[in-house]
JSON list of C-alpha atoms in Angstrom, two decimals:
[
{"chain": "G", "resi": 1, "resn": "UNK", "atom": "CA", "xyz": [1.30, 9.30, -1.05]},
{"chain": "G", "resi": 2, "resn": "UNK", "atom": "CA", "xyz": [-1.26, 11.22, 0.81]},
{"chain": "G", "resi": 3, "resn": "UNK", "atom": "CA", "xyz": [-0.91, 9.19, 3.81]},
{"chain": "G", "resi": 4, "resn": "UNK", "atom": "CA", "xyz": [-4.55, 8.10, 3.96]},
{"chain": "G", "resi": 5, "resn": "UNK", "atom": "CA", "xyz": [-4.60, 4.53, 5.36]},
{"chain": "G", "resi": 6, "resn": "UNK", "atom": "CA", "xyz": [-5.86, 1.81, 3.06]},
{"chain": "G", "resi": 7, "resn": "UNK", "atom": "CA", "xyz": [-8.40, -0.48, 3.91]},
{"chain": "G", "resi": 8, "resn": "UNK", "atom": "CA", "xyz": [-8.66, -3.41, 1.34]},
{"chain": "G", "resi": 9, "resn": "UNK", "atom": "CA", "xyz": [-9.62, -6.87, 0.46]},
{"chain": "G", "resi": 10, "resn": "UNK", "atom": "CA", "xyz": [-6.85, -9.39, 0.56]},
{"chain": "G", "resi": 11, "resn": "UNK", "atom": "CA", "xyz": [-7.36, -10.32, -3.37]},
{"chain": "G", "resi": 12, "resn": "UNK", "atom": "CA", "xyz": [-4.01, -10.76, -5.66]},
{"chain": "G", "resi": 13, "resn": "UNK", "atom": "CA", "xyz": [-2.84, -6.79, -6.15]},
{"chain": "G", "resi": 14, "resn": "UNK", "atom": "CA", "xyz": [-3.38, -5.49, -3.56]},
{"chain": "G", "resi": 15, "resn": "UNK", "atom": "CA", "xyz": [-1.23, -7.62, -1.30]},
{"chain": "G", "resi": 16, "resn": "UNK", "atom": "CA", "xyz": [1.68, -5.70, -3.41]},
{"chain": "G", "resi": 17, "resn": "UNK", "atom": "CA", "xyz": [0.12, -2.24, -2.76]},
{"chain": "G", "resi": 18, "resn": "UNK", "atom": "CA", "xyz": [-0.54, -2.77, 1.28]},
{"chain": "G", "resi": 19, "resn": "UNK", "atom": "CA", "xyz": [1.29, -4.08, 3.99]},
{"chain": "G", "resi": 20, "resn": "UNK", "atom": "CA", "xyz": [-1.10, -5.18, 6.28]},
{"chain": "G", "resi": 21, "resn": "UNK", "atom": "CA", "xyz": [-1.55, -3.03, 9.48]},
{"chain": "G", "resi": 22, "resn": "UNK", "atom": "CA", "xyz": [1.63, -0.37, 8.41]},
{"chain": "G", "resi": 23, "resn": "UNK", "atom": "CA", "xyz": [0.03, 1.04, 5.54]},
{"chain": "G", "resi": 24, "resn": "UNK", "atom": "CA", "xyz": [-3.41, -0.44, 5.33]},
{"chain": "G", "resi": 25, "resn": "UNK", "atom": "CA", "xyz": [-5.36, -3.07, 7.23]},
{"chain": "G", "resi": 26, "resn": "UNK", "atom": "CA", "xyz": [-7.18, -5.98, 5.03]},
{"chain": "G", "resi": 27, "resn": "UNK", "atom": "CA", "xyz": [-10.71, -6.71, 5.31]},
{"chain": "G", "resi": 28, "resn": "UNK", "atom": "CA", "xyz": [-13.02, -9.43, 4.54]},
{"chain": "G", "resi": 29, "resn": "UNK", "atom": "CA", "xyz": [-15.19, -8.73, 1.68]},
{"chain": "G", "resi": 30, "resn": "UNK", "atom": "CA", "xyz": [-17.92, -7.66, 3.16]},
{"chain": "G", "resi": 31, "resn": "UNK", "atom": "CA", "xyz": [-19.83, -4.29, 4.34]},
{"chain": "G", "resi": 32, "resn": "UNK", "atom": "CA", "xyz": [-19.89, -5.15, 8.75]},
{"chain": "G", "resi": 33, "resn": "UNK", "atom": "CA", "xyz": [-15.91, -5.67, 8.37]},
{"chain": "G", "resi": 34, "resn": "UNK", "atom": "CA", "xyz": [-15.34, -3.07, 6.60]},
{"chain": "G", "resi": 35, "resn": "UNK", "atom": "CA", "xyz": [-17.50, -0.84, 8.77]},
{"chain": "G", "resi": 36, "resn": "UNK", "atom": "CA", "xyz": [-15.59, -2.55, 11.74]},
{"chain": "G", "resi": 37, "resn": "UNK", "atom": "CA", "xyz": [-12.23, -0.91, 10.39]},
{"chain": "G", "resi": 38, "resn": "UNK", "atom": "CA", "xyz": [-12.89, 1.96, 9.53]},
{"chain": "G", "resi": 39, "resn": "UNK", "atom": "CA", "xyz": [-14.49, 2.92, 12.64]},
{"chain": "G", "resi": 40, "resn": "UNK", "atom": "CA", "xyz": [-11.78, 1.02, 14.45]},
{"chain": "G", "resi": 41, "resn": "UNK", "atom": "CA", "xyz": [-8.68, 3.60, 12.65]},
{"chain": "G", "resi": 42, "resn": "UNK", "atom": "CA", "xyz": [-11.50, 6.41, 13.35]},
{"chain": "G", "resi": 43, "resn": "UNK", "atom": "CA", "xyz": [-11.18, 5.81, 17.19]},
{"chain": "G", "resi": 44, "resn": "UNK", "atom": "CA", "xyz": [-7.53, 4.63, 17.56]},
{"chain": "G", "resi": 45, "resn": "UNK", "atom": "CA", "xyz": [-5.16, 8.08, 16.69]},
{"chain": "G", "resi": 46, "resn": "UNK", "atom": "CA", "xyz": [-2.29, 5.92, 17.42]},
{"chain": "G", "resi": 47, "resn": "UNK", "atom": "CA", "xyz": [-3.13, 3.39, 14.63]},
{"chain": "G", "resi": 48, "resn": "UNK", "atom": "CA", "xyz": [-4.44, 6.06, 12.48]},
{"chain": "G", "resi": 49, "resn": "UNK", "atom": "CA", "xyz": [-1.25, 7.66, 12.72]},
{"chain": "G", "resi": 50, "resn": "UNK", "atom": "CA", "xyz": [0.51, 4.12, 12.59]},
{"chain": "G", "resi": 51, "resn": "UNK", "atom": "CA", "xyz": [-1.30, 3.57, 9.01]},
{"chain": "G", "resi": 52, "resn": "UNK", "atom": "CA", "xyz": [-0.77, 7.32, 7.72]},
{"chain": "G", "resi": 53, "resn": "UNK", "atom": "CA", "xyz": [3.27, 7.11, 8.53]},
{"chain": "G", "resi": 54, "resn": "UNK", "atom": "CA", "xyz": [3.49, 3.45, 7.12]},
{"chain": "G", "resi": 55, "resn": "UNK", "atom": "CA", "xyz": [1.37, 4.43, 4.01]},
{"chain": "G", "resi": 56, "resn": "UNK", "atom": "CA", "xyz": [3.55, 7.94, 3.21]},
{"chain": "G", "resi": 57, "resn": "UNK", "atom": "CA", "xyz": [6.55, 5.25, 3.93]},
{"chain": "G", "resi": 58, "resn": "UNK", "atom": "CA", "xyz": [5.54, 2.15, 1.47]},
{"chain": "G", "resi": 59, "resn": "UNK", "atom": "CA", "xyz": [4.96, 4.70, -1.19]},
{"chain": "G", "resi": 60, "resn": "UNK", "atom": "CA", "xyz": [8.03, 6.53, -1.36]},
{"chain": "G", "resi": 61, "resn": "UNK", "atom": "CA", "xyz": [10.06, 3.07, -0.44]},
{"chain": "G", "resi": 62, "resn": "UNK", "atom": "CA", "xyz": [7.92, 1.22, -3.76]},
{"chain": "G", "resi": 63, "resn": "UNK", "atom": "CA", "xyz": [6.46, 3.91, -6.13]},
{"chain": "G", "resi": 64, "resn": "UNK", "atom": "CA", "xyz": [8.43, 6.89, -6.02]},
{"chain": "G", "resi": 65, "resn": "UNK", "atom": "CA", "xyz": [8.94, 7.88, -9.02]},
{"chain": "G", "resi": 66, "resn": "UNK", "atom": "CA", "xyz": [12.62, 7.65, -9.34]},
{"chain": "G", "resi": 67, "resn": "UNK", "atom": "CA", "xyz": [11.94, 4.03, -7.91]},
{"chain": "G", "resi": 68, "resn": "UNK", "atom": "CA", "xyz": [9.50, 3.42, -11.29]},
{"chain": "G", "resi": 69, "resn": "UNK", "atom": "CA", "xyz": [12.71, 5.11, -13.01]},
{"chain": "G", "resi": 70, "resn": "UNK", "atom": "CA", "xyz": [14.81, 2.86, -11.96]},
{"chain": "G", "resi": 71, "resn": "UNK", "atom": "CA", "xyz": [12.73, -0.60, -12.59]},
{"chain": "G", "resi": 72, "resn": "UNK", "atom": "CA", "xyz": [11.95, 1.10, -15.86]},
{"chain": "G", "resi": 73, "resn": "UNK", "atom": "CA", "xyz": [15.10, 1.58, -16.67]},
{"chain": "G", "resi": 74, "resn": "UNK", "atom": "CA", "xyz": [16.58, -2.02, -15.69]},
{"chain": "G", "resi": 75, "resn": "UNK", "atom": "CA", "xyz": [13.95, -3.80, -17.29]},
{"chain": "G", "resi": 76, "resn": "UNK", "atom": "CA", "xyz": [14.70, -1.66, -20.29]},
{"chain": "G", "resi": 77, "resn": "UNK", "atom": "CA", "xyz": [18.68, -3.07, -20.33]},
{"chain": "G", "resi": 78, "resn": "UNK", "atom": "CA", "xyz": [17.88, -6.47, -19.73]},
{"chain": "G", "resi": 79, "resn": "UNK", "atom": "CA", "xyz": [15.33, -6.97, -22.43]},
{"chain": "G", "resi": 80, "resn": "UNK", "atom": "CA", "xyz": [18.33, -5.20, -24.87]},
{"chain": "G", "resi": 81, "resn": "UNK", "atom": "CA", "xyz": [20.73, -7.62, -23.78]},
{"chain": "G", "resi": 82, "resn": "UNK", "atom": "CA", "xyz": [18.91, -10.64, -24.09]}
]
């Protein structure tokens, strides 16, 4: 929501939470790759802004909260009507 870019591993969560190189890049696990990336969004303003825009974007499109509402809320009818 702040529209800091995301750098994670590619491990079962977090492929919900970032959409590789809009909102976040994926790394391998290990402390060269990540060092790689981040200095790689440090030097590139266009992907930096790329990853910002996307992250602001995926968040309000997936976690808003009237978007947690609204799952909430579904969830909330179907389990009554079952």
């Amino acid at each position: 929501a702040s529209g800091v870019p995301v750098i994670g591993t590619c491990i079962s969560g977090m492929k919900q939470i970032i959409d590789d190189g809009l909102s976040g890049i994926f790394v391998e696990r290990n402390p060269e790759n990540i060092a790689m990336v981040i200095e790689k969004i440090i030097c590139n303003t266009g992907l930096l802004n790329t990853l910002k825009t996307g992250a602001i974007k995926h968040f309000y499109k997936n976690y808003h909260i009237s978007q947690t509402a609204d799952a909430y809320n579904n969830l909330y009818r179907k389990a009554l009507t079952n």
